[in-house]
Structure formats: C-alpha cells, structure tokens
Coordinates of C-alpha atoms and ligand atoms in Angstrom, one line a residue:
M28 CA -9.2 -20.0 28.0
A29 CA -6.2 -21.8 26.5
T30 CA -3.1 -19.9 25.5
P31 CA -3.9 -18.0 22.3
K32 CA -2.3 -19.2 19.1
S33 CA 0.0 -16.7 17.5
I34 CA -0.9 -15.9 13.8
K35 CA 1.9 -14.6 11.5
I36 CA 1.0 -11.5 9.5
F37 CA 2.6 -11.6 6.1
D38 CA 2.3 -8.2 4.4
T39 CA 2.3 -8.1 0.6
T40 CA 1.5 -4.4 0.1
L41 CA 4.8 -3.9 -1.7
R42 CA 4.3 -6.9 -4.1
D43 CA 0.6 -7.9 -4.6
G44 CA -0.5 -4.5 -3.4
E45 CA 1.8 -2.7 -5.9
Q46 CA 0.1 -4.8 -8.7
S47 CA -3.1 -2.7 -8.2
P48 CA -3.6 -0.6 -11.3
G49 CA -1.9 2.8 -10.7
A50 CA -0.3 1.8 -7.4
S51 CA 3.4 1.8 -8.4
M52 CA 5.8 3.2 -5.8
N53 CA 9.3 4.5 -6.2
L54 CA 12.2 3.3 -4.2
N55 CA 11.9 6.0 -1.5
E56 CA 8.2 5.3 -1.1
K57 CA 8.8 1.6 -0.8
L58 CA 11.4 2.1 1.9
E59 CA 9.0 4.4 3.8
V60 CA 6.3 1.8 3.6
A61 CA 8.7 -1.0 4.6
Q62 CA 9.7 0.9 7.7
A63 CA 6.1 1.6 8.6
L64 CA 5.3 -2.1 8.3
I65 CA 8.1 -2.9 10.7
D66 CA 6.8 -0.3 13.1
L67 CA 3.3 -1.8 12.7
G68 CA 4.7 -5.2 13.7
V69 CA 4.2 -7.4 10.7
D70 CA 6.2 -10.6 10.8
I71 CA 7.0 -10.9 7.1
I72 CA 7.3 -8.2 4.4
E73 CA 7.0 -9.4 0.8
A74 CA 9.1 -6.7 -0.7
G75 CA 8.7 -7.4 -4.4
F76 CA 9.2 -9.8 -7.3
P77 CA 12.9 -9.2 -8.1
I78 CA 12.9 -10.6 -11.6
A79 CA 9.9 -8.5 -12.7
S80 CA 12.0 -5.3 -13.3
P81 CA 15.3 -3.6 -12.3
G82 CA 13.2 -1.3 -10.0
D83 CA 11.6 -4.3 -8.2
F84 CA 15.1 -5.9 -7.8
E85 CA 16.6 -2.7 -6.4
A86 CA 13.7 -2.2 -3.9
V87 CA 13.9 -5.8 -2.6
R88 CA 17.7 -5.6 -2.4
E89 CA 17.6 -2.2 -0.5
I90 CA 14.9 -3.4 1.9
A91 CA 16.7 -6.7 2.5
T92 CA 20.0 -4.9 3.2
T93 CA 18.7 -2.1 5.4
M94 CA 15.6 -3.2 7.2
K95 CA 15.7 -5.2 10.4
G96 CA 12.8 -6.5 12.6
A97 CA 10.9 -8.6 10.0
T98 CA 11.5 -11.4 7.6
I99 CA 12.1 -10.0 4.1
C100 CA 10.6 -12.1 1.3
G101 CA 11.0 -12.0 -2.4
L102 CA 8.8 -13.7 -5.0
A103 CA 10.0 -16.0 -7.7
R104 CA 8.3 -18.3 -10.3
C105 CA 9.3 -21.9 -10.1
N106 CA 12.5 -21.7 -12.2
N107 CA 16.2 -21.3 -11.5
K108 CA 16.5 -17.9 -13.1
D109 CA 13.8 -16.3 -11.0
I110 CA 15.0 -18.0 -7.8
D111 CA 18.6 -17.0 -8.5
R112 CA 17.5 -13.4 -9.0
A113 CA 15.4 -13.4 -5.9
W114 CA 18.3 -14.7 -3.8
E115 CA 20.6 -12.1 -5.3
A116 CA 18.2 -9.4 -4.0
L117 CA 17.7 -11.1 -0.6
K118 CA 21.1 -12.4 0.3
H119 CA 22.1 -9.5 2.6
S120 CA 19.0 -9.8 4.8
E121 CA 19.4 -10.9 8.3
D122 CA 16.2 -12.9 7.9
P123 CA 15.4 -13.8 4.2
R124 CA 12.6 -15.8 2.7
I125 CA 12.2 -17.0 -0.9
H126 CA 8.6 -17.4 -2.0
V127 CA 8.2 -19.8 -5.0
F128 CA 4.9 -20.2 -6.9
L129 CA 3.6 -22.4 -9.6
A130 CA 0.0 -22.8 -10.8
T131 CA -1.7 -26.1 -10.0
S132 CA -5.4 -25.8 -11.1
A133 CA -6.7 -27.6 -14.1
I134 CA -7.5 -24.4 -15.9
H135 CA -3.9 -23.0 -15.4
R136 CA -2.3 -26.4 -16.2
E137 CA -4.2 -26.8 -19.5
F138 CA -4.3 -23.2 -20.8
K139 CA -1.5 -21.3 -19.2
L140 CA 1.3 -23.9 -18.6
Q141 CA 0.3 -26.8 -20.9
M142 CA 1.7 -29.2 -18.3
T143 CA 0.6 -32.5 -16.9
R144 CA 0.1 -33.1 -13.2
E145 CA 3.3 -35.1 -13.1
Q146 CA 5.2 -32.3 -14.7
I147 CA 3.8 -29.8 -12.2
I148 CA 4.9 -31.9 -9.3
A149 CA 8.4 -32.4 -10.7
K150 CA 8.8 -28.6 -11.3
A151 CA 7.5 -27.7 -7.8
I152 CA 10.0 -30.1 -6.2
E153 CA 12.8 -28.8 -8.3
G154 CA 12.0 -25.2 -7.6
V155 CA 11.7 -25.6 -3.8
Q156 CA 14.9 -27.6 -3.7
H157 CA 16.7 -24.9 -5.6
A158 CA 15.5 -22.3 -3.2
V159 CA 16.4 -24.4 -0.2
G160 CA 19.9 -24.5 -1.5
Y161 CA 20.1 -20.8 -0.8
C162 CA 18.0 -20.3 2.3
D163 CA 16.2 -22.3 5.1
D164 CA 13.0 -20.3 4.9
V165 CA 11.2 -21.2 1.7
E166 CA 7.5 -20.6 1.0
F167 CA 5.7 -22.5 -1.7
S168 CA 2.4 -21.3 -3.3
P169 CA 0.3 -23.5 -5.6
E170 CA -1.2 -20.7 -7.6
D171 CA -5.0 -20.9 -7.9
A172 CA -5.1 -23.4 -5.1
A173 CA -8.7 -22.6 -4.3
R174 CA -9.7 -24.0 -7.8
T175 CA -7.3 -26.9 -7.7
E176 CA -8.7 -30.5 -7.3
I177 CA -8.3 -31.2 -3.6
D178 CA -6.5 -34.6 -4.1
F179 CA -4.0 -33.0 -6.4
L180 CA -3.5 -30.0 -4.1
C181 CA -2.8 -32.4 -1.2
E182 CA -0.2 -34.2 -3.3
V183 CA 1.6 -31.0 -4.4
V184 CA 1.6 -29.6 -0.9
E185 CA 3.1 -32.9 0.5
K186 CA 5.8 -33.0 -2.1
A187 CA 6.7 -29.3 -1.6
I188 CA 7.1 -29.9 2.1
D189 CA 9.2 -33.0 1.5
A190 CA 11.4 -30.9 -0.8
G191 CA 11.9 -28.4 2.1
A192 CA 9.2 -25.8 2.0
T193 CA 8.6 -24.4 5.5
T194 CA 5.5 -22.5 4.7
V195 CA 2.8 -23.7 2.2
N196 CA 0.6 -20.9 1.1
I197 CA -2.9 -21.5 -0.3
P198 CA -3.8 -18.7 -2.7
D199 CA -7.4 -18.0 -3.8
T200 CA -5.8 -16.2 -6.8
V201 CA -9.1 -15.2 -8.5
G202 CA -11.2 -14.6 -5.4
Y203 CA -13.5 -17.5 -6.1
A204 CA -13.7 -19.1 -2.7
T205 CA -16.4 -18.7 0.0
P206 CA -15.8 -19.2 3.7
A207 CA -17.2 -22.8 3.7
H208 CA -15.2 -23.7 0.6
M209 CA -12.0 -22.3 2.1
A210 CA -12.6 -24.0 5.4
S211 CA -13.1 -27.4 3.7
H212 CA -9.9 -27.0 1.6
I213 CA -7.7 -26.2 4.7
R214 CA -9.4 -29.0 6.7
A215 CA -8.6 -31.4 3.9
L216 CA -4.9 -30.4 3.9
V217 CA -4.7 -30.7 7.7
D218 CA -6.4 -34.2 7.6
R219 CA -4.8 -35.7 4.5
V220 CA -1.3 -34.3 4.1
P221 CA 0.9 -36.6 6.3
N222 CA 3.8 -34.2 6.7
I223 CA 1.6 -31.0 7.2
D224 CA 3.0 -30.5 10.7
K225 CA 6.4 -29.8 9.2
A226 CA 5.2 -26.5 7.6
I227 CA 3.0 -23.5 8.5
I228 CA -0.2 -23.3 6.4
S229 CA -0.6 -19.8 5.0
I230 CA -3.7 -18.2 3.4
H231 CA -3.7 -15.7 0.6
C232 CA -7.1 -14.4 -0.5
H233 CA -8.3 -12.0 -3.2
N234 CA -11.4 -10.0 -2.8
D235 CA -13.3 -10.4 -6.0
L236 CA -16.5 -11.5 -4.2
G237 CA -15.8 -9.3 -1.2
L238 CA -15.0 -12.3 0.9
A239 CA -11.2 -12.1 1.4
V240 CA -11.3 -11.3 5.1
A241 CA -14.0 -13.9 5.8
N242 CA -12.2 -16.6 3.8
S243 CA -8.9 -15.8 5.7
L244 CA -10.7 -16.1 9.0
A245 CA -12.2 -19.4 8.0
A246 CA -8.8 -20.7 7.0
V247 CA -7.3 -19.7 10.4
Q248 CA -10.1 -21.5 12.2
E249 CA -9.1 -24.7 10.4
G250 CA -5.4 -24.4 11.2
A251 CA -3.7 -21.8 9.0
G252 CA -1.0 -20.1 10.9
Q253 CA -0.1 -17.2 8.5
I254 CA -2.3 -14.7 6.8
E255 CA -1.2 -12.8 3.7
C256 CA -2.7 -9.3 3.4
T257 CA -2.2 -5.8 2.4
I258 CA -2.7 -2.3 3.9
N259 CA -6.1 -0.9 2.8
G260 CA -6.7 -4.3 1.0
I261 CA -5.0 -3.0 -2.2
G262 CA -3.9 -5.6 -4.7
E263 CA -4.7 -7.2 -8.1
R264 CA -8.3 -6.3 -9.3
A265 CA -10.6 -6.1 -6.2
G266 CA -7.5 -6.4 -3.9
N267 CA -6.3 -8.7 -1.2
T268 CA -7.3 -9.4 2.4
A269 CA -7.2 -6.0 4.2
L270 CA -4.6 -6.3 7.0
E271 CA -6.4 -3.8 9.3
E272 CA -9.7 -5.7 9.0
I273 CA -8.4 -9.2 9.6
V274 CA -6.2 -8.1 12.5
M275 CA -9.1 -6.1 14.2
A276 CA -11.5 -8.9 13.5
M277 CA -9.3 -11.3 15.5
K278 CA -8.6 -8.8 18.2
T279 CA -12.1 -7.4 18.7
R280 CA -13.6 -10.9 18.7
N281 CA -11.0 -12.6 20.8
D282 CA -13.9 -13.9 22.9
F283 CA -14.4 -16.2 19.9
Y284 CA -11.1 -16.4 18.1
N285 CA -8.3 -17.3 20.5
Y286 CA -5.5 -15.8 18.4
T287 CA -2.9 -13.1 18.8
T288 CA -0.7 -11.2 16.3
N289 CA 2.3 -9.0 16.8
I290 CA 0.5 -6.0 15.2
N291 CA 0.5 -2.7 17.1
S292 CA -3.0 -1.8 16.2
N293 CA -2.6 1.9 17.1
R294 CA -0.3 2.1 14.0
L295 CA -3.0 1.0 11.6
V296 CA -4.4 4.5 10.7
P297 CA -1.0 6.1 10.2
T298 CA 0.2 3.2 8.0
S299 CA -3.1 3.3 6.0
R300 CA -2.6 7.0 5.4
L301 CA 1.0 6.5 4.3
V302 CA 0.0 3.8 1.8
S303 CA -2.9 5.9 0.5
T304 CA -0.6 8.9 0.0
V305 CA 2.3 7.1 -1.7
T306 CA 0.0 5.0 -4.0
G307 CA -2.5 7.8 -4.7
I308 CA -5.3 5.3 -4.0
Q309 CA -7.7 7.0 -1.6
V310 CA -9.4 5.1 1.2
Q311 CA -13.2 5.1 0.8
R312 CA -14.9 7.0 3.6
N313 CA -16.9 4.0 4.9
K314 CA -13.9 1.6 4.8
A315 CA -13.9 -0.6 7.9
I316 CA -11.3 0.4 10.6
V317 CA -9.4 3.1 8.7
G318 CA -12.1 5.0 6.7
R319 CA -12.9 8.6 7.8
N320 CA -16.4 7.5 8.7
A321 CA -15.4 4.3 10.5
F322 CA -16.1 5.9 13.9
A323 CA -18.5 8.7 12.9
H324 CA -22.0 8.4 14.5
E325 CA -24.7 10.3 12.6
A326 CA -28.1 9.1 13.9
G327 CA -29.3 11.0 17.0
I328 CA -30.2 7.8 18.7
H329 CA -26.6 6.5 18.3
Q330 CA -25.1 9.8 19.4
D331 CA -27.3 9.7 22.5
G332 CA -26.2 6.1 23.3
M333 CA -22.5 7.0 22.7
L334 CA -22.7 9.9 25.2
K335 CA -24.2 7.6 27.8
E336 CA -21.9 4.7 27.2
P337 CA -19.6 4.4 24.1
S338 CA -19.9 0.6 24.0
T339 CA -23.6 0.9 23.1
Y340 CA -22.6 1.6 19.5
E341 CA -18.9 1.2 19.4
I342 CA -17.1 -2.2 19.2
M343 CA -13.6 -0.7 19.1
R344 CA -12.2 2.5 20.3
P345 CA -10.9 4.9 17.6
E346 CA -7.6 5.4 19.5
D347 CA -7.0 1.6 19.5
V348 CA -6.6 1.7 15.7
G349 CA -4.7 5.0 15.7
F350 CA -7.2 7.8 15.3
A351 CA -6.3 10.8 17.4
K352 CA -8.6 11.3 20.3
T353 CA -9.7 14.9 19.6
D354 CA -9.4 17.3 16.7
L355 CA -7.3 20.0 18.4
V356 CA -7.0 23.3 16.6
L357 CA -3.6 25.0 16.2
G358 CA -3.1 28.6 15.0
K359 CA -0.4 31.1 14.1
H360 CA 0.7 31.4 17.7
S361 CA 1.3 27.7 18.1
G362 CA 5.0 26.8 18.4
R363 CA 7.2 24.0 17.1
A364 CA 6.7 22.0 20.3
A365 CA 2.9 22.1 19.9
L366 CA 3.2 21.0 16.3
A367 CA 5.6 18.2 17.2
D368 CA 3.3 17.0 19.9
R369 CA 0.2 17.0 17.6
A370 CA 2.2 15.2 14.8
K371 CA 3.2 12.6 17.4
Q372 CA -0.5 12.2 18.6
L373 CA -1.5 11.7 14.9
G374 CA 1.0 8.9 14.6
Y375 CA 3.8 10.5 12.5
R376 CA 7.4 10.0 13.4
L377 CA 9.4 12.9 12.1
T378 CA 13.1 13.6 12.1
G379 CA 14.3 17.0 13.3
E380 CA 14.8 18.1 9.7
Q381 CA 11.4 16.9 8.6
L382 CA 9.8 18.7 11.6
Q383 CA 11.5 21.9 10.6
D384 CA 10.2 21.7 7.0
V385 CA 6.7 21.0 8.2
F386 CA 6.9 23.8 10.8
T387 CA 7.8 26.3 8.1
A388 CA 4.9 25.1 5.9
F389 CA 2.6 25.2 9.0
K390 CA 3.5 28.9 9.7
E391 CA 2.8 29.8 6.1
L392 CA -0.5 28.1 6.3
A393 CA -1.4 29.6 9.7
D394 CA -0.9 33.0 8.2
K395 CA -3.5 32.3 5.5
K396 CA -6.0 30.2 7.6
K397 CA -7.0 31.0 11.2
E398 CA -7.6 27.5 12.4
V399 CA -5.3 24.6 11.5
Y400 CA -7.0 21.2 12.1
D401 CA -5.5 17.7 12.3
G402 CA -6.5 17.1 8.7
D403 CA -4.4 20.2 7.7
I404 CA -1.4 18.9 9.7
S405 CA -1.7 15.5 8.1
A406 CA -1.9 17.0 4.6
L407 CA 1.2 19.1 5.3
I408 CA 3.2 16.3 6.7
E409 CA 2.2 13.9 3.9
N410 CA 3.0 16.4 1.3
K411 CA 6.3 17.4 2.7
V412 CA 7.6 14.1 4.0
Y413 CA 6.0 11.1 2.3
G414 CA 7.5 9.9 -1.0
E415 CA 9.6 13.1 -1.2
I416 CA 11.1 13.5 -4.7
E417 CA 13.6 16.1 -6.1
D418 CA 11.9 19.3 -7.2
I419 CA 13.4 19.5 -10.7
W420 CA 10.6 21.8 -11.7
S421 CA 8.9 24.1 -9.1
L422 CA 6.2 26.7 -9.2
V423 CA 7.3 30.3 -8.8
E424 CA 3.9 32.1 -9.4
F425 CA 0.8 32.2 -11.5
D426 CA -1.7 34.7 -12.5
L427 CA -5.0 33.3 -13.6
S428 CA -8.2 35.0 -14.8
T429 CA -11.3 33.2 -15.4
K430 CA -14.8 34.4 -16.5
S431 CA -18.0 32.7 -17.5
N432 CA -18.4 32.3 -21.3
S433 CA -14.8 33.0 -22.3
P434 CA -11.6 31.0 -22.1
P435 CA -9.3 31.5 -19.1
T436 CA -5.9 33.2 -19.3
I437 CA -3.0 32.1 -17.3
K438 CA 0.5 33.5 -16.9
L439 CA 2.7 30.8 -15.3
T440 CA 6.3 31.1 -14.1
L441 CA 8.2 27.9 -13.2
K442 CA 11.8 27.3 -12.1
K443 CA 14.1 24.6 -13.3
N444 CA 17.7 24.5 -11.9
N445 CA 17.4 28.1 -10.7
E446 CA 16.3 29.3 -14.1
E447 CA 12.9 30.9 -14.3
M448 CA 10.7 30.8 -17.3
T449 CA 7.3 32.2 -18.0
C450 CA 4.5 31.6 -20.5
E451 CA 1.0 32.8 -21.2
Q452 CA -1.9 30.6 -22.3
N453 CA -5.2 32.0 -23.5
D454 CA -7.1 28.9 -24.2
G455 CA -8.1 25.8 -22.4
D456 CA -11.4 24.4 -21.3
G457 CA -11.5 26.0 -17.9
P458 CA -8.7 26.9 -15.4
I459 CA -7.5 23.4 -14.8
D460 CA -7.0 22.7 -18.5
A461 CA -5.2 26.0 -18.8
A462 CA -2.9 25.1 -16.0
F463 CA -2.1 21.7 -17.6
L464 CA -1.5 23.4 -21.0
A465 CA 0.8 26.0 -19.6
T466 CA 2.8 23.4 -17.7
E467 CA 3.2 21.3 -20.8
K468 CA 4.3 24.3 -22.8
L469 CA 7.0 25.2 -20.3
T470 CA 8.3 21.8 -19.4
G471 CA 8.0 20.4 -23.0
I472 CA 6.5 17.2 -21.5
A473 CA 3.2 16.1 -23.0
L474 CA 0.7 14.9 -20.5
A475 CA -2.6 13.0 -21.0
C476 CA -4.7 13.4 -17.8
K477 CA -6.1 10.0 -16.8
E478 CA -7.4 10.9 -13.4
F479 CA -8.0 14.1 -11.5
Q480 CA -9.3 14.2 -7.9
V481 CA -9.8 17.1 -5.5
R482 CA -10.8 16.8 -1.9
S483 CA -10.7 19.1 1.1
A484 CA -8.2 18.2 3.8
T485 CA -10.6 19.4 6.5
I486 CA -14.0 21.0 7.1
G487 CA -14.7 24.6 6.3
R488 CA -14.6 26.9 3.3
D489 CA -11.0 27.8 4.0
A490 CA -9.9 24.2 3.9
Q491 CA -6.8 23.2 2.0
G492 CA -7.5 21.4 -1.3
E493 CA -5.6 18.1 -1.9
V494 CA -5.3 17.3 -5.6
I495 CA -4.2 13.9 -7.0
V496 CA -3.5 13.5 -10.7
R497 CA -2.6 10.6 -12.8
V498 CA -1.1 11.4 -16.1
E499 CA 0.1 9.4 -19.1
H500 CA 3.4 10.2 -20.8
E501 CA 4.8 8.0 -23.6
G502 CA 2.6 5.2 -22.6
E503 CA 3.5 5.1 -18.9
E504 CA 1.4 6.4 -16.0
F505 CA 2.7 8.7 -13.3
K506 CA 0.9 10.2 -10.3
G507 CA 1.3 13.6 -8.7
R508 CA 0.0 15.2 -5.6
G509 CA -0.4 18.8 -4.4
V510 CA -1.8 20.6 -1.4
S511 CA -2.7 24.2 -1.1
I512 CA -5.4 26.5 0.1
N513 CA -5.8 27.5 -3.5
T514 CA -7.1 24.6 -5.6
V515 CA -5.5 25.8 -8.9
E516 CA -2.2 26.1 -7.1
A517 CA -2.6 22.6 -5.7
T518 CA -3.3 21.4 -9.2
I519 CA -0.2 23.0 -10.6
I520 CA 1.9 21.5 -7.8
A521 CA 0.4 18.1 -8.4
V522 CA 1.1 18.3 -12.2
L523 CA 4.6 19.4 -11.5
N524 CA 5.0 16.5 -9.0
A525 CA 4.1 14.1 -11.8
V526 CA 6.4 15.9 -14.3
N527 CA 9.3 15.6 -11.7
R528 CA 8.6 11.9 -11.5
I529 CA 8.8 11.6 -15.3
E530 CA 12.0 13.6 -15.4
I531 CA 13.6 11.4 -12.6
T532 CA 12.5 8.2 -14.4
K533 CA 14.1 9.4 -17.6
Q534 CA 17.3 10.3 -15.8
L535 CA 17.5 6.9 -14.0
R536 CA 16.9 5.1 -17.3
A537 CA 19.6 7.2 -19.1
N538 CA 22.1 6.5 -16.2
A539 CA 21.3 2.7 -16.4
E540 CA 22.1 2.6 -20.2
Ligands
KIV24 O1 -2.8 -14.5 -5.9 C1 -1.8 -15.3 -6.0 O2 -1.9 -16.4 -6.4 C2 -0.5 -14.8 -5.7 C3 0.6 -15.8 -5.6 C4 1.9 -15.3 -6.3 C5 0.9 -16.1 -4.2 O3 -0.3 -13.6 -5.5
ZN25 ZN1 -2.3 -12.6 -5.0

C-alpha cells in the first residue's frame, strides 16, 4: 500500500461547538478544553470568534498566548474590523491562523448580503489580502459553499488562493449535502481550479441530515486534506462532524481509506467526557465511539461470540478509544496511590493538588458507599476539577421533610463569604421546587428553571446522583452541576453552581465598566 496521506484535524469545538444552544463555556473551561485538544493531538484549534464578544476575544487571546503544540485559529468575517480584532487576539501565538469567511450562495448573496457576484469576489480578495498582511497562515471559507453554484465557487476559491489563502474550506453550512453531492463539489474544485495545488482543501459539514461524517469522508476521498469537526459533534443546530467518529472511521477502515491523522485515539473518551461536563450537553448512550453503550453487548448470541473471539462482534477495542479495560471497585481502605492509578487508567491527568481534593472527596464518599466504581470516580473528578469556579455561595446543611399530599418543608443553610444564613420554606411543588425557592430566597437571585436532568453515575441503588440544571436569570442562561449520593443535595449544589456563575458574570461585568 502507498504511504498514507496525512489528514489535518481542525477542531472547532470552542467556536462552532460553542454555538450549540446552551453550550457556552467560561474562560477556565475553554482553557481546559484547549489543553485536552492538544493532548488529543488535533492540528488546529479554532479557539473562537474574537469580535463576537469580549469573552470570546479574551479566550482566543489566552489560548493563543499560552497554548503550544497546535495551530491556534480565530474566526473573522470578511472585513478589516473583524480581521484586525482576530489578529489582536492571535498575535502572541507561536503558530496563528486567521480564518476569514464570506457567504457565496445565491440565497445568501440575494437575501443576507444584497451583493452581486463581482462584489463578493472583490470583498473576498480584499479580506484575504488584509489577513495575509498579518499572518502567513490564512484560511478562507465561502459560507454555504455546498449550495453555491459550482462555477462561481470555483472562481471564488481561485481568487482567494491568488490573494494568499493557504487553506480553502468548503462549508456545508446548512447540512444540505449528501456524500455524492459533496464528492462532486470537491472533485470539481480539484479539476477546475488551476491554482488548487497551492492550498489545502478543507471540509466543514453540518449534520442536519445526519450525514456530516459521511460527507466529510466523501470529501477526503476526492482530495480534501483537512477536516473540520467538534468533540461529540456539538455545534449549530444538529451539530458538526463528530471528531471521534470521523477519526475512528478512517482508522478502523484503513484497509480502504489510506489516511492517517495525528490523533491519539485513546484520548477520545476522556476528551468527550470533559466537553460533555463543561457544556452540560450529555452524550447519548448509543452515540458511536464514546457513548456508554458503544461497546456494550446485550444479545446472548453476541456475548457468546465475544467470549470466543472479540472480533466476531467488535470492530474496535474499547481501550483504543479510551474506555478503561475493567470496572475496578475501590473502597474505604483504598489509598491515594490506588485512586491516582485508577484516575490515570480512566484518562484523567491530575495535578498533586487536584488529586488531594479528589482523594478527600473519595474518602467521604467511601464512608457512605461501600463500593466506589469508575463512574463514581469520574463523577468526583469532573465535579471537583473540571470548570472549577469560585464557591461564592456554598451549602452548609439542609433539613427536608416531604410527605404525600402535603407541601414539603425545607430548612436551608447557605454560606457566603464565611457568613451563614438560614431560611425555611413551607411551600413548593415537591422537594426540588422547595430547594429552588429556598435558594432564591437566600441568595436574592431569581431563577427560571429551563432544564433539569438527573442521572446516576453508576449502577446500584446507592449510586451517586448527577444533576445538571439550566436556569435563566435576567434573560441569560446559566448551567450548574452537582453530584451527591443524596439527589436533593446534588440539586442544591447544582443550583448553587449556577448561582455562582451568575455572581461571577456580574462581578466581571462590573469590573469591566
Ligand atoms: O458553517 C459554516 O459555514 C461555518 C463557517 C464560519 C466556516 O461555520
Ligand atoms: Zn459551521
């Protein structure tokens, strides 16, 4: 077989992924994800859209300044103001890229931009040239390329390359393409754009028809050398190409696709868990590669085959994508070294201080629960370490009584800056509502609950409950997460986590004024 072609993996979890409804991340969370992406081996990280908000600018600037080991990219519309702002955020990176986009399809030209084809070409050239004035590595995207007339697309791409674009990305912005459509678009670019060899063709697919991974594969087969994707496939509407799926498709079927990537596939599950935790977007159980059921065999005939020879029903090994080999049980006599070893096996990289925090929480849990499973350890680590935010408000204790046919009563004590305060609440439609009402009363922060999810971290009736809430405060949405063996306690912790995010946002805004 000929030497495999190396395909660049461009991750846009922090930009397109963050555009998923409810997926916004704070600066710390973005830095954690960026570091995880570097450990995973992605080639390019699209860190954000600097002109979109001060928070986006700050995140791109911080990632560009501190992260090494991948190209750091910032998005800009095709105008000088956006491009200047993107460069301001990127300029300290060792390896920066400016990504400029401009819509090209007839629908966008007529209804969104009210521009002629000639005006689009002129603006694309001007934007790319302006970006090239700052940096050698410039990507150009004709937005809605999949619905752009192919002659015009070829012309725009040729002019963008002439102007200095080193990567030309072909977005299927609305997820309209099919594999045959995408293949014919890329083939046309390869055959008809005379200077196409001066740039890398990239592919950027959305998943509205569930075809993003298939369309990306079709593009690569026709000559694309870069794939844009996100962890867990998060992104606008139905999301983007899922990084874990496209990478494992090429790796597992390398008998057919002679491609390689720089991805360390055993980091896929830990990275997926991190992104799920910090965004609050859970991964569906049957999600390919990283879902909880992705390697679970239920049917007896399958289990029998697996015992005789795993390859009868398994096309990948769970450990190749980062699932731990066995679900070892720890208990109250397990020491720090055993916990550290298990955390490592599960793919977490903890500092000494983080391990100490997790160990303290582990000991408390092991006192309440005889057997501590991998799922418990993951929940503890994710709760203690990922997206850590200052505990402005914290739970001291609560006393809840609940009966059928009468409202619950709750006595709640919270702490703010070492000052404890208590309130009693005798109404509420059930214990969860009572917990929300008492928290609102003490913190003075009004919360509309938009989403409330509970799930068990492991098997068994003594499993820890993981609660994720999304609340609205003054028109903005905030997420919160809590874990405890007591589901009401997990709820209060999750609500307080959201309240702390609201308080921190308010403080940051006040400081910026
Ligand atoms: O989907 C899209 O068109 C985009 C571009 C900005 C690349 O995300
Ligand atoms: Zn997109």
